[in-house]
PDB file of C-alpha atoms and ligand atoms in Angstrom:
ATOM      1  CA  MET K 737     -48.636  13.521 -14.225  1.00  0.00           C
ATOM      2  CA  LEU K 738     -48.933  12.066 -17.872  1.00  0.00           C
ATOM      3  CA  ASN K 739     -46.304  10.403 -19.021  1.00  0.00           C
ATOM      4  CA  ILE K 740     -46.125   8.875 -22.437  1.00  0.00           C
ATOM      5  CA  VAL K 741     -43.698   6.419 -24.187  1.00  0.00           C
ATOM      6  CA  ILE K 742     -44.737   6.442 -28.074  1.00  0.00           C
ATOM      7  CA  PHE K 743     -43.422   3.391 -29.426  1.00  0.00           C
ATOM      8  CA  GLY K 744     -42.798   2.023 -33.161  1.00  0.00           C
ATOM      9  CA  PRO K 745     -40.371   1.342 -35.760  1.00  0.00           C
ATOM     10  CA  PRO K 746     -38.656   3.969 -37.559  1.00  0.00           C
ATOM     11  CA  GLY K 747     -41.296   5.883 -40.023  1.00  0.00           C
ATOM     12  CA  ALA K 748     -44.368   4.815 -37.706  1.00  0.00           C
ATOM     13  CA  GLY K 749     -45.499   8.232 -37.517  1.00  0.00           C
ATOM     14  CA  LYS K 750     -44.447   8.633 -34.121  1.00  0.00           C
ATOM     15  CA  GLY K 751     -43.447  12.456 -34.436  1.00  0.00           C
ATOM     16  CA  THR K 752     -46.719  13.494 -36.127  1.00  0.00           C
ATOM     17  CA  GLN K 753     -48.656  11.949 -33.723  1.00  0.00           C
ATOM     18  CA  SER K 754     -46.578  12.990 -30.500  1.00  0.00           C
ATOM     19  CA  ALA K 755     -46.685  16.871 -31.823  1.00  0.00           C
ATOM     20  CA  ARG K 756     -50.681  16.321 -31.602  1.00  0.00           C
ATOM     21  CA  LEU K 757     -51.000  14.795 -28.359  1.00  0.00           C
ATOM     22  CA  THR K 758     -48.552  17.013 -27.032  1.00  0.00           C
ATOM     23  CA  GLU K 759     -50.769  19.929 -27.961  1.00  0.00           C
ATOM     24  CA  LYS K 760     -53.804  18.237 -26.682  1.00  0.00           C
ATOM     25  CA  TYR K 761     -52.522  17.065 -23.259  1.00  0.00           C
ATOM     26  CA  HIS K 762     -50.108  20.144 -22.634  1.00  0.00           C
ATOM     27  CA  LEU K 763     -47.237  17.804 -22.580  1.00  0.00           C
ATOM     28  CA  ILE K 764     -43.436  18.584 -23.190  1.00  0.00           C
ATOM     29  CA  HIS K 765     -42.469  16.553 -26.342  1.00  0.00           C
ATOM     30  CA  LEU K 766     -39.130  14.889 -26.021  1.00  0.00           C
ATOM     31  CA  SER K 767     -37.466  13.276 -28.927  1.00  0.00           C
ATOM     32  CA  THR K 768     -34.013  11.867 -29.209  1.00  0.00           C
ATOM     33  CA  GLY K 769     -33.768  11.916 -32.746  1.00  0.00           C
ATOM     34  CA  ASP K 770     -34.776  15.609 -32.889  1.00  0.00           C
ATOM     35  CA  ILE K 771     -32.196  16.481 -30.198  1.00  0.00           C
ATOM     36  CA  LEU K 772     -29.574  14.898 -32.082  1.00  0.00           C
ATOM     37  CA  ARG K 773     -30.216  16.700 -35.148  1.00  0.00           C
ATOM     38  CA  GLY K 774     -30.302  19.674 -33.184  1.00  0.00           C
ATOM     39  CA  GLU K 775     -26.556  18.729 -32.023  1.00  0.00           C
ATOM     40  CA  ILE K 776     -25.434  17.910 -35.616  1.00  0.00           C
ATOM     41  CA  GLU K 777     -27.035  21.473 -36.591  1.00  0.00           C
ATOM     42  CA  SER K 778     -24.808  23.377 -34.110  1.00  0.00           C
ATOM     43  CA  GLY K 779     -21.946  21.340 -35.006  1.00  0.00           C
ATOM     44  CA  SER K 780     -21.326  20.377 -32.098  1.00  0.00           C
ATOM     45  CA  ILE K 781     -18.722  17.182 -31.316  1.00  0.00           C
ATOM     46  CA  LEU K 782     -21.435  15.491 -30.092  1.00  0.00           C
ATOM     47  CA  GLY K 783     -23.325  16.110 -33.058  1.00  0.00           C
ATOM     48  CA  GLN K 784     -20.457  14.932 -35.327  1.00  0.00           C
ATOM     49  CA  GLU K 785     -19.952  11.687 -33.632  1.00  0.00           C
ATOM     50  CA  ALA K 786     -23.650  11.026 -33.550  1.00  0.00           C
ATOM     51  CA  LYS K 787     -24.152  11.952 -37.200  1.00  0.00           C
ATOM     52  CA  LEU K 788     -21.441   9.224 -37.741  1.00  0.00           C
ATOM     53  CA  LEU K 789     -23.567   6.557 -36.508  1.00  0.00           C
ATOM     54  CA  MET K 790     -26.963   8.039 -37.455  1.00  0.00           C
ATOM     55  CA  ASP K 791     -25.900   8.203 -41.225  1.00  0.00           C
ATOM     56  CA  GLN K 792     -25.090   4.358 -40.502  1.00  0.00           C
ATOM     57  CA  GLY K 793     -28.832   3.494 -39.252  1.00  0.00           C
ATOM     58  CA  LEU K 794     -27.000   2.653 -36.013  1.00  0.00           C
ATOM     59  CA  LEU K 795     -28.155   3.670 -32.540  1.00  0.00           C
ATOM     60  CA  VAL K 796     -26.143   6.189 -30.581  1.00  0.00           C
ATOM     61  CA  PRO K 797     -24.435   4.751 -27.149  1.00  0.00           C
ATOM     62  CA  ASP K 798     -27.222   4.872 -24.160  1.00  0.00           C
ATOM     63  CA  GLU K 799     -25.195   6.997 -22.042  1.00  0.00           C
ATOM     64  CA  ILE K 800     -25.319   9.624 -24.400  1.00  0.00           C
ATOM     65  CA  VAL K 801     -28.989   9.799 -24.897  1.00  0.00           C
ATOM     66  CA  ILE K 802     -30.261   8.921 -21.084  1.00  0.00           C
ATOM     67  CA  THR K 803     -27.956  12.117 -20.260  1.00  0.00           C
ATOM     68  CA  MET K 804     -29.513  14.229 -23.098  1.00  0.00           C
ATOM     69  CA  ILE K 805     -33.018  13.098 -21.808  1.00  0.00           C
ATOM     70  CA  ASN K 806     -31.888  14.201 -18.170  1.00  0.00           C
ATOM     71  CA  ASN K 807     -31.112  17.433 -18.956  1.00  0.00           C
ATOM     72  CA  LYS K 808     -34.186  17.761 -20.296  1.00  0.00           C
ATOM     73  CA  LEU K 809     -36.139  16.671 -17.527  1.00  0.00           C
ATOM     74  CA  VAL K 810     -34.279  19.011 -15.220  1.00  0.00           C
ATOM     75  CA  GLN K 811     -34.915  22.027 -17.574  1.00  0.00           C
ATOM     76  CA  ASN K 812     -38.533  20.860 -17.483  1.00  0.00           C
ATOM     77  CA  SER K 813     -39.370  20.516 -13.738  1.00  0.00           C
ATOM     78  CA  ASN K 814     -42.454  22.316 -13.826  1.00  0.00           C
ATOM     79  CA  ALA K 815     -43.731  20.012 -16.559  1.00  0.00           C
ATOM     80  CA  THR K 816     -47.409  18.433 -16.251  1.00  0.00           C
ATOM     81  CA  GLY K 817     -46.033  15.568 -18.229  1.00  0.00           C
ATOM     82  CA  PHE K 818     -44.032  14.178 -20.620  1.00  0.00           C
ATOM     83  CA  ILE K 819     -43.798  12.229 -24.306  1.00  0.00           C
ATOM     84  CA  PHE K 820     -41.171  10.417 -25.113  1.00  0.00           C
ATOM     85  CA  ASP K 821     -40.593   9.792 -28.926  1.00  0.00           C
ATOM     86  CA  GLY K 822     -37.901   7.797 -30.006  1.00  0.00           C
ATOM     87  CA  PHE K 823     -36.747   7.202 -26.532  1.00  0.00           C
ATOM     88  CA  PRO K 824     -36.037   4.555 -24.743  1.00  0.00           C
ATOM     89  CA  ARG K 825     -34.531   2.150 -27.644  1.00  0.00           C
ATOM     90  CA  THR K 826     -32.762  -0.153 -25.605  1.00  0.00           C
ATOM     91  CA  ILE K 827     -33.769  -2.056 -22.502  1.00  0.00           C
ATOM     92  CA  HIS K 828     -31.085  -0.234 -20.227  1.00  0.00           C
ATOM     93  CA  GLN K 829     -32.709   3.038 -21.621  1.00  0.00           C
ATOM     94  CA  ALA K 830     -35.854   2.138 -20.574  1.00  0.00           C
ATOM     95  CA  GLU K 831     -34.459   1.140 -16.853  1.00  0.00           C
ATOM     96  CA  ALA K 832     -32.483   4.358 -16.998  1.00  0.00           C
ATOM     97  CA  LEU K 833     -36.067   6.310 -17.656  1.00  0.00           C
ATOM     98  CA  ASP K 834     -37.890   4.501 -15.075  1.00  0.00           C
ATOM     99  CA  ARG K 835     -34.909   5.310 -12.148  1.00  0.00           C
ATOM    100  CA  LEU K 836     -35.015   9.359 -13.618  1.00  0.00           C
ATOM    101  CA  LEU K 837     -38.784   9.548 -13.003  1.00  0.00           C
ATOM    102  CA  TYR K 838     -39.118   7.269 -10.003  1.00  0.00           C
ATOM    103  CA  ALA K 839     -36.263   9.871  -8.108  1.00  0.00           C
ATOM    104  CA  LYS K 840     -38.590  12.801  -9.301  1.00  0.00           C
ATOM    105  CA  GLY K 841     -41.669  10.991  -7.791  1.00  0.00           C
ATOM    106  CA  THR K 842     -43.428  10.003 -11.033  1.00  0.00           C
ATOM    107  CA  GLY K 843     -43.127   7.133 -13.898  1.00  0.00           C
ATOM    108  CA  ILE K 844     -44.290   6.187 -17.039  1.00  0.00           C
ATOM    109  CA  SER K 845     -47.906   5.810 -17.438  1.00  0.00           C
ATOM    110  CA  MET K 846     -48.465   4.321 -20.665  1.00  0.00           C
ATOM    111  CA  THR K 847     -46.569   3.057 -23.804  1.00  0.00           C
ATOM    112  CA  LEU K 848     -48.571   3.647 -26.908  1.00  0.00           C
ATOM    113  CA  ALA K 849     -47.326   1.354 -29.903  1.00  0.00           C
ATOM    114  CA  LEU K 850     -47.972   2.108 -33.585  1.00  0.00           C
ATOM    115  CA  ASP K 851     -48.190  -0.910 -35.328  1.00  0.00           C
ATOM    116  CA  ILE K 852     -47.343  -1.041 -39.100  1.00  0.00           C
ATOM    117  CA  SER K 853     -45.974  -3.221 -41.392  1.00  0.00           C
ATOM    118  CA  ASN K 854     -42.071  -3.175 -42.719  1.00  0.00           C
ATOM    119  CA  GLU K 855     -43.385  -2.434 -46.515  1.00  0.00           C
ATOM    120  CA  GLU K 856     -45.631   0.531 -45.001  1.00  0.00           C
ATOM    121  CA  LEU K 857     -42.426   1.876 -43.251  1.00  0.00           C
ATOM    122  CA  ILE K 858     -40.232   1.546 -46.090  1.00  0.00           C
ATOM    123  CA  GLN K 859     -42.438   3.737 -48.347  1.00  0.00           C
ATOM    124  CA  ARG K 860     -43.152   6.193 -45.709  1.00  0.00           C
ATOM    125  CA  ILE K 861     -39.394   6.609 -44.806  1.00  0.00           C
ATOM    126  CA  ILE K 862     -38.461   6.960 -48.602  1.00  0.00           C
ATOM    127  CA  LYS K 863     -41.213   9.812 -49.013  1.00  0.00           C
ATOM    128  CA  ARG K 864     -40.069  11.733 -45.667  1.00  0.00           C
ATOM    129  CA  GLY K 865     -36.428  11.842 -47.030  1.00  0.00           C
ATOM    130  CA  GLU K 866     -37.840  13.491 -50.097  1.00  0.00           C
ATOM    131  CA  GLU K 867     -39.614  15.864 -48.086  1.00  0.00           C
ATOM    132  CA  LEU K 868     -37.465  16.541 -45.580  1.00  0.00           C
ATOM    133  CA  GLY K 869     -34.087  15.960 -46.844  1.00  0.00           C
ATOM    134  CA  ARG K 870     -33.108  13.766 -43.733  1.00  0.00           C
ATOM    135  CA  THR K 871     -29.817  11.831 -44.880  1.00  0.00           C
ATOM    136  CA  ASP K 872     -30.783   8.545 -42.985  1.00  0.00           C
ATOM    137  CA  ASP K 873     -34.380   8.412 -44.818  1.00  0.00           C
ATOM    138  CA  GLN K 874     -32.401   8.511 -48.252  1.00  0.00           C
ATOM    139  CA  ASP K 875     -30.478   5.223 -48.589  1.00  0.00           C
ATOM    140  CA  LEU K 876     -32.105   1.930 -48.736  1.00  0.00           C
ATOM    141  CA  ASP K 877     -29.134   0.167 -46.605  1.00  0.00           C
ATOM    142  CA  THR K 878     -29.262   2.659 -43.714  1.00  0.00           C
ATOM    143  CA  ILE K 879     -33.131   2.221 -43.535  1.00  0.00           C
ATOM    144  CA  SER K 880     -32.596  -1.422 -43.328  1.00  0.00           C
ATOM    145  CA  LYS K 881     -29.938  -0.946 -40.828  1.00  0.00           C
ATOM    146  CA  ARG K 882     -32.450   1.402 -38.857  1.00  0.00           C
ATOM    147  CA  ILE K 883     -35.105  -1.621 -38.865  1.00  0.00           C
ATOM    148  CA  THR K 884     -32.676  -4.141 -37.737  1.00  0.00           C
ATOM    149  CA  GLU K 885     -31.713  -2.156 -34.979  1.00  0.00           C
ATOM    150  CA  TYR K 886     -35.265  -1.779 -33.756  1.00  0.00           C
ATOM    151  CA  THR K 887     -36.237  -5.369 -34.033  1.00  0.00           C
ATOM    152  CA  SER K 888     -32.880  -6.386 -32.113  1.00  0.00           C
ATOM    153  CA  LYS K 889     -32.527  -3.759 -29.742  1.00  0.00           C
ATOM    154  CA  THR K 890     -35.857  -1.661 -29.175  1.00  0.00           C
ATOM    155  CA  ALA K 891     -38.809  -4.220 -30.003  1.00  0.00           C
ATOM    156  CA  PRO K 892     -37.694  -6.394 -26.767  1.00  0.00           C
ATOM    157  CA  LEU K 893     -39.169  -3.367 -24.773  1.00  0.00           C
ATOM    158  CA  LYS K 894     -42.830  -4.521 -25.625  1.00  0.00           C
ATOM    159  CA  GLU K 895     -42.027  -7.229 -23.088  1.00  0.00           C
ATOM    160  CA  TYR K 896     -40.824  -4.808 -20.763  1.00  0.00           C
ATOM    161  CA  TYR K 897     -43.531  -2.556 -20.422  1.00  0.00           C
ATOM    162  CA  SER K 898     -46.333  -5.446 -20.923  1.00  0.00           C
ATOM    163  CA  LYS K 899     -44.801  -6.814 -17.769  1.00  0.00           C
ATOM    164  CA  GLN K 900     -45.500  -3.551 -16.086  1.00  0.00           C
ATOM    165  CA  LYS K 901     -49.256  -3.535 -17.810  1.00  0.00           C
ATOM    166  CA  LYS K 902     -48.381  -0.077 -19.276  1.00  0.00           C
ATOM    167  CA  PHE K 903     -48.198  -1.461 -23.274  1.00  0.00           C
ATOM    168  CA  PHE K 904     -50.931  -0.734 -25.451  1.00  0.00           C
ATOM    169  CA  ALA K 905     -50.957  -1.452 -29.466  1.00  0.00           C
ATOM    170  CA  ILE K 906     -52.604   1.290 -31.609  1.00  0.00           C
ATOM    171  CA  ARG K 907     -53.233   0.526 -35.430  1.00  0.00           C
ATOM    172  CA  GLY K 908     -50.941   2.830 -37.176  1.00  0.00           C
ATOM    173  CA  VAL K 909     -52.262   2.699 -40.503  1.00  0.00           C
ATOM    174  CA  GLY K 910     -55.229   5.278 -41.695  1.00  0.00           C
ATOM    175  CA  SER K 911     -55.455   8.808 -41.903  1.00  0.00           C
ATOM    176  CA  ILE K 912     -53.317  10.855 -39.325  1.00  0.00           C
ATOM    177  CA  ASP K 913     -56.992  11.695 -37.714  1.00  0.00           C
ATOM    178  CA  GLU K 914     -57.684   8.307 -37.399  1.00  0.00           C
ATOM    179  CA  ILE K 915     -54.661   7.113 -36.132  1.00  0.00           C
ATOM    180  CA  PHE K 916     -54.557  10.290 -33.269  1.00  0.00           C
ATOM    181  CA  ASN K 917     -58.508   9.397 -32.222  1.00  0.00           C
ATOM    182  CA  SER K 918     -57.202   5.897 -31.478  1.00  0.00           C
ATOM    183  CA  LEU K 919     -54.358   7.122 -29.353  1.00  0.00           C
ATOM    184  CA  CYS K 920     -56.536   9.778 -27.573  1.00  0.00           C
ATOM    185  CA  MET K 921     -58.941   6.938 -26.778  1.00  0.00           C
ATOM    186  CA  ALA K 922     -56.299   4.900 -25.364  1.00  0.00           C
ATOM    187  CA  VAL K 923     -54.855   7.866 -23.237  1.00  0.00           C
ATOM    188  CA  GLU K 924     -57.962   8.372 -21.873  1.00  0.00           C
ATOM    189  CA  SER K 925     -59.170   4.823 -21.162  1.00  0.00           C
ATOM    190  CA  HIS K 926     -55.903   3.826 -19.310  1.00  0.00           C
ATOM    191  CA  TYR K 927     -55.103   7.382 -17.507  1.00  0.00           C
ATOM    192  CA  ASN K 928     -57.382   8.797 -14.471  1.00  0.00           C
ATOM    193  CA  PRO K 929     -55.558  12.269 -13.685  1.00  0.00           C
ATOM    194  CA  GLY K 930     -57.685  12.053  -9.771  1.00  0.00           C
ATOM    195  CA  GLN K 931     -56.356   8.734  -9.141  1.00  0.00           C
ATOM    196  CA  LYS K 932     -52.800   8.066  -7.437  1.00  0.00           C
ATOM    197  CA  GLN K 933     -50.576   6.171  -9.363  1.00  0.00           C
ATOM    198  CA  VAL K 934     -47.990   3.938  -7.454  1.00  0.00           C
ATOM    199  CA  TYR K 935     -44.546   3.652  -9.366  1.00  0.00           C
ATOM    200  CA  SER K 936     -41.517   1.407  -9.208  1.00  0.00           C
ATOM    201  CA  ALA K 937     -38.052   1.517 -10.550  1.00  0.00           C
ATOM    202  CA  PRO K 938     -35.913  -1.030 -11.317  1.00  0.00           C
ATOM    203  CA  PRO K 939     -32.784  -1.014  -8.733  1.00  0.00           C
ATOM    204  CA  LEU K 940     -29.407  -0.023  -9.255  1.00  0.00           C
ATOM    205  CA  PRO K 941     -27.060  -2.778 -10.556  1.00  0.00           C
ATOM    206  CA  ALA K 942     -25.116  -4.107  -7.615  1.00  0.00           C
ATOM    207  CA  VAL K 943     -22.113  -3.600  -9.002  1.00  0.00           C
ATOM    208  CA  LEU K 944     -21.852  -0.647 -11.888  1.00  0.00           C
ATOM    209  CA  PRO K 945     -19.990  -1.630 -14.980  1.00  0.00           C
ATOM    210  CA  SER K 946     -17.099   1.021 -14.390  1.00  0.00           C
ATOM    211  CA  VAL K 947     -16.615  -0.285 -10.817  1.00  0.00           C
ATOM    212  CA  LEU K 948     -16.851  -3.924 -12.093  1.00  0.00           C
ATOM    213  CA  ALA K 949     -13.807  -2.938 -14.465  1.00  0.00           C
ATOM    214  CA  GLU K 950     -12.028  -1.139 -11.696  1.00  0.00           C
ATOM    215  CA  LYS K 951     -12.445  -4.403  -9.513  1.00  0.00           C
ATOM    216  CA  GLN K 952     -11.132  -6.787 -12.869  1.00  0.00           C
ATOM    217  CA  VAL K 953      -7.993  -4.634 -13.125  1.00  0.00           C
ATOM    218  CA  LYS K 954      -7.351  -4.520  -9.638  1.00  0.00           C
ATOM    219  CA  LYS K 955      -7.814  -8.333  -9.160  1.00  0.00           C
ATOM    220  CA  VAL K 956      -5.506  -8.800 -12.489  1.00  0.00           C
ATOM    221  CA  GLU K 957      -2.710  -6.670 -10.768  1.00  0.00           C
ATOM    222  CA  LYS K 958      -2.872  -8.443  -7.536  1.00  0.00           C
ATOM    223  CA  LYS K 959      -2.548 -11.796  -9.496  1.00  0.00           C
ATOM    224  CA  VAL K 960       0.398 -10.427 -11.336  1.00  0.00           C
ATOM    225  CA  ALA K 961       1.881  -8.847  -8.367  1.00  0.00           C
ATOM    226  CA  ALA K 962       1.429 -12.271  -6.251  1.00  0.00           C
ATOM    227  CA  LYS K 963       3.314 -14.195  -9.287  1.00  0.00           C
ATOM    228  CA  ALA K 964       6.313 -11.726  -9.205  1.00  0.00           C
ATOM    229  CA  ALA K 965       6.378 -12.180  -5.467  1.00  0.00           C
ATOM    230  CA  THR K 966       6.293 -15.814  -5.533  1.00  0.00           C
ATOM    231  CA  LYS K 967       8.856 -15.751  -8.242  1.00  0.00           C
ATOM    232  CA  THR K 968      10.886 -13.426  -6.277  1.00  0.00           C
ATOM    233  CA  THR K 969      10.555 -15.550  -2.972  1.00  0.00           C
ATOM    234  CA  LYS K 970      11.322 -18.907  -5.274  1.00  0.00           C
ATOM    235  CA  LYS K 971      14.610 -16.928  -6.341  1.00  0.00           C
ATOM    236  CA  LEU K 972      15.320 -15.669  -2.857  1.00  0.00           C
ATOM    237  CA  THR K 973      14.629 -18.979  -1.368  1.00  0.00           C
ATOM    238  CA  LYS K 974      16.911 -20.733  -3.782  1.00  0.00           C
ATOM    239  CA  ASN K 975      19.830 -18.513  -3.205  1.00  0.00           C
ATOM    240  CA  VAL K 976      19.371 -18.334   0.514  1.00  0.00           C
ATOM    241  CA  VAL K 977      18.893 -22.117   0.046  1.00  0.00           C
ATOM    242  CA  LYS K 978      22.504 -22.193  -1.940  1.00  0.00           C
ATOM    243  CA  ASN K 979      24.219 -20.024   0.599  1.00  0.00           C
ATOM    244  CA  VAL K 980      23.047 -21.938   3.582  1.00  0.00           C
ATOM    245  CA  ILE K 981      24.417 -25.308   1.865  1.00  0.00           C
ATOM    246  CA  LYS K 982      27.491 -23.408   0.977  1.00  0.00           C
ATOM    247  CA  LYS K 983      27.954 -22.139   4.593  1.00  0.00           C
ATOM    248  CA  VAL K 984      26.623 -25.467   6.213  1.00  0.00           C
ATOM    249  CA  ALA K 985      29.115 -27.468   4.015  1.00  0.00           C
ATOM    250  CA  LYS K 986      31.993 -25.024   4.761  1.00  0.00           C
ATOM    251  CA  LYS K 987      31.109 -25.230   8.880  1.00  0.00           C
ATOM    252  CA  THR K 988      30.829 -28.658   8.565  1.00  0.00           C
ATOM    253  CA  THR K 989      34.060 -29.599   6.539  1.00  0.00           C
ATOM    254  CA  LYS K 990      35.703 -27.093   9.056  1.00  0.00           C
ATOM    255  CA  LYS K 991      34.118 -28.636  11.868  1.00  0.00           C
ATOM    256  CA  THR K 992      34.702 -32.140  10.822  1.00  0.00           C
ATOM    257  CA  VAL K 993      38.452 -31.097   9.950  1.00  0.00           C
ATOM    258  CA  LYS K 994      38.731 -29.694  13.453  1.00  0.00           C
ATOM    259  CA  LYS K 995      37.258 -32.570  15.292  1.00  0.00           C
ATOM    260  CA  ALA K 996      39.473 -34.978  13.149  1.00  0.00           C
ATOM    261  CA  ALA K 997      42.619 -32.692  14.480  1.00  0.00           C
ATOM    262  CA  LYS K 998      41.548 -32.855  17.832  1.00  0.00           C
ATOM    263  CA  LYS K 999      40.970 -36.692  17.695  1.00  0.00           C
ATOM    264  CA  THR K1000      44.547 -36.954  15.942  1.00  0.00           C
ATOM    265  CA  ALA K1001      45.924 -34.503  18.216  1.00  0.00           C
ATOM    266  CA  LYS K1002      44.617 -36.694  21.232  1.00  0.00           C
ATOM    267  CA  LYS K1003      45.924 -39.933  20.018  1.00  0.00           C
ATOM    268  CA  LEU K1004      49.053 -38.263  18.971  1.00  0.00           C
ATOM    269  CA  PRO K1005      51.177 -38.596  22.381  1.00  0.00           C
ATOM    270  CA  ALA K1006      50.375 -42.015  23.108  1.00  0.00           C
ATOM    271  CA  LYS K1007      51.629 -42.847  19.737  1.00  0.00           C
ATOM    272  CA  LYS K1008      54.494 -40.709  20.334  1.00  0.00           C
ATOM    273  CA  VAL K1009      55.095 -43.095  23.818  1.00  0.00           C
ATOM    274  CA  ILE K1010      54.822 -45.770  21.952  1.00  0.00           C
ATOM    275  CA  SER K1011      57.126 -44.903  19.452  1.00  0.00           C
ATOM    276  CA  LYS K1012      59.584 -43.716  21.699  1.00  0.00           C
ATOM    277  CA  LYS K1013      59.295 -46.796  23.970  1.00  0.00           C
ATOM    278  CA  LYS K1014      59.937 -48.750  20.910  1.00  0.00           C
ATOM    279  CA  ASN K1015      62.488 -46.526  20.022  1.00  0.00           C
ATOM    280  CA  THR K1016      64.752 -47.038  23.040  1.00  0.00           C
ATOM    281  CA  SER K1017      63.811 -50.725  23.310  1.00  0.00           C
ATOM    282  CA  LYS K1018      65.399 -50.849  19.699  1.00  0.00           C
ATOM    283  CA  LYS K1019      67.996 -48.796  20.475  1.00  0.00           C
ATOM    284  CA  ALA K1020      69.342 -50.032  23.604  1.00  0.00           C
ATOM    285  CA  PRO K1021      70.365 -53.713  22.119  1.00  0.00           C
ATOM    286  CA  LYS K1022      72.246 -51.641  19.747  1.00  0.00           C
ATOM    287  CA  LYS K1023      74.385 -49.731  22.452  1.00  0.00           C
ATOM    288  CA  LYS K1024      74.924 -52.955  24.026  1.00  0.00           C
ATOM    289  CA  ALA K1025      76.102 -54.341  20.978  1.00  0.00           C
ATOM    290  CA  ALA K1026      78.403 -51.662  20.202  1.00  0.00           C
ATOM    291  CA  GLY K1027      79.730 -51.996  24.072  1.00  0.00           C
ATOM    292  CA  LYS K1028      80.170 -55.375  23.394  1.00  0.00           C
ATOM    293  CA  LYS K1029      82.113 -54.998  19.968  1.00  0.00           C
ATOM    294  CA  LYS K1030      84.645 -52.331  21.865  1.00  0.00           C
ATOM    295  CA  THR K1031      85.269 -55.136  24.344  1.00  0.00           C
ATOM    296  CA  ARG K1032      86.008 -57.395  21.900  1.00  0.00           C
ATOM    297  CA  ARG K1033      88.749 -54.977  20.310  1.00  0.00           C
TER     298      ARG K1033
HETATM  299  P1  AMP S1171     -35.220   8.886 -35.373  1.00  0.00           P
HETATM  300  O1  AMP S1171     -35.421  10.437 -35.424  1.00  0.00           O
HETATM  301  O2  AMP S1171     -36.200   8.669 -33.836  1.00  0.00           O
HETATM  302  O3  AMP S1171     -35.963   8.389 -36.010  1.00  0.00           O
HETATM  303  O4  AMP S1171     -34.034   8.816 -34.613  1.00  0.00           O
HETATM  304  C1  AMP S1171     -32.653   9.315 -35.785  1.00  0.00           C
HETATM  305  C2  AMP S1171     -31.282   8.484 -35.572  1.00  0.00           C
HETATM  306  O5  AMP S1171     -31.312   9.072 -33.843  1.00  0.00           O
HETATM  307  C3  AMP S1171     -31.917   6.830 -35.080  1.00  0.00           C
HETATM  308  O6  AMP S1171     -31.313   6.025 -36.175  1.00  0.00           O
HETATM  309  C4  AMP S1171     -30.215   6.758 -34.043  1.00  0.00           C
HETATM  310  O7  AMP S1171     -29.376   6.571 -34.777  1.00  0.00           O
HETATM  311  C5  AMP S1171     -30.560   8.231 -33.265  1.00  0.00           C
HETATM  312  N1  AMP S1171     -31.363   7.983 -31.956  1.00  0.00           N
HETATM  313  C6  AMP S1171     -32.340   8.610 -31.772  1.00  0.00           C
HETATM  314  N2  AMP S1171     -32.907   8.355 -30.851  1.00  0.00           N
HETATM  315  C7  AMP S1171     -32.252   7.662 -30.246  1.00  0.00           C
HETATM  316  C8  AMP S1171     -32.187   6.459 -28.661  1.00  0.00           C
HETATM  317  N3  AMP S1171     -33.146   6.624 -28.216  1.00  0.00           N
HETATM  318  N4  AMP S1171     -31.050   5.654 -28.580  1.00  0.00           N
HETATM  319  C9  AMP S1171     -30.256   5.365 -29.607  1.00  0.00           C
HETATM  320  N5  AMP S1171     -29.808   6.167 -30.851  1.00  0.00           N
HETATM  321  C10 AMP S1171     -30.953   7.195 -31.131  1.00  0.00           C
END
């Protein structure tokens, strides 16, 4: 399968050249920009949301365009090749595309980059805006935002495909025919239909962002629960300790009182005897005295 990524900043001529390459090599042309504009025309919710971003010169979220491309790949399962125009635009999209193609037993054959200066780009975009009426081609702020998005998010793909030895730059200035010829030469020198290709795809991230988010939420929940538990245990322990202290105090006072009572009770009879003895010994002389007194009278 011949799978080409046509690469370059907005206004580089990717759409025009893709249409020609599609015809010559019998490919299916997949342009995420065209698909999104189709959504806008149909008035779908996706289209309405995408329009808000597109009119500001911002990229549409990765997951949306990846899903769109996946749907197209499924719809065209008998295709002999694809040309990806305006996709991928981020590393995440490039990795997803590699995975999608790998799952189908294929991969990217080459990335053809149209080289062009920023001044040339702006002139071309403004001209296209006048001819086709694209709203995002008519405002200088939006155009410059799109170029900034390209530089920060899309240009790093050069390294991604260079590492795979699939990145080829083509001079994007000159007539449409001249540029097309350069592109065809590149296709034919880097693609041999008779040669079996070996493809690879980056592994899926060990932990998907959604799973990661879920795990983080669970972690926080656990921490909160643990904190609450320690608080209640602390409260409980405090109360328990208080109660125990009270009970122990009560018991000990009861015990000590009892013990003391017992002790005194044990000691009491001896004292009584002593006191009785004392009393009798004290009373005896009185009686005697009384007796003595009586006898005196
Ligand atoms: P294009 O027709 O390729 O210039 O795309 C027009 C606009 O559609 C871009 O400025 C983005 O807002 C949006 N768009 C197209 N393709 C993508 C993509 N692969 N990823 C994110 N946004 C995209």
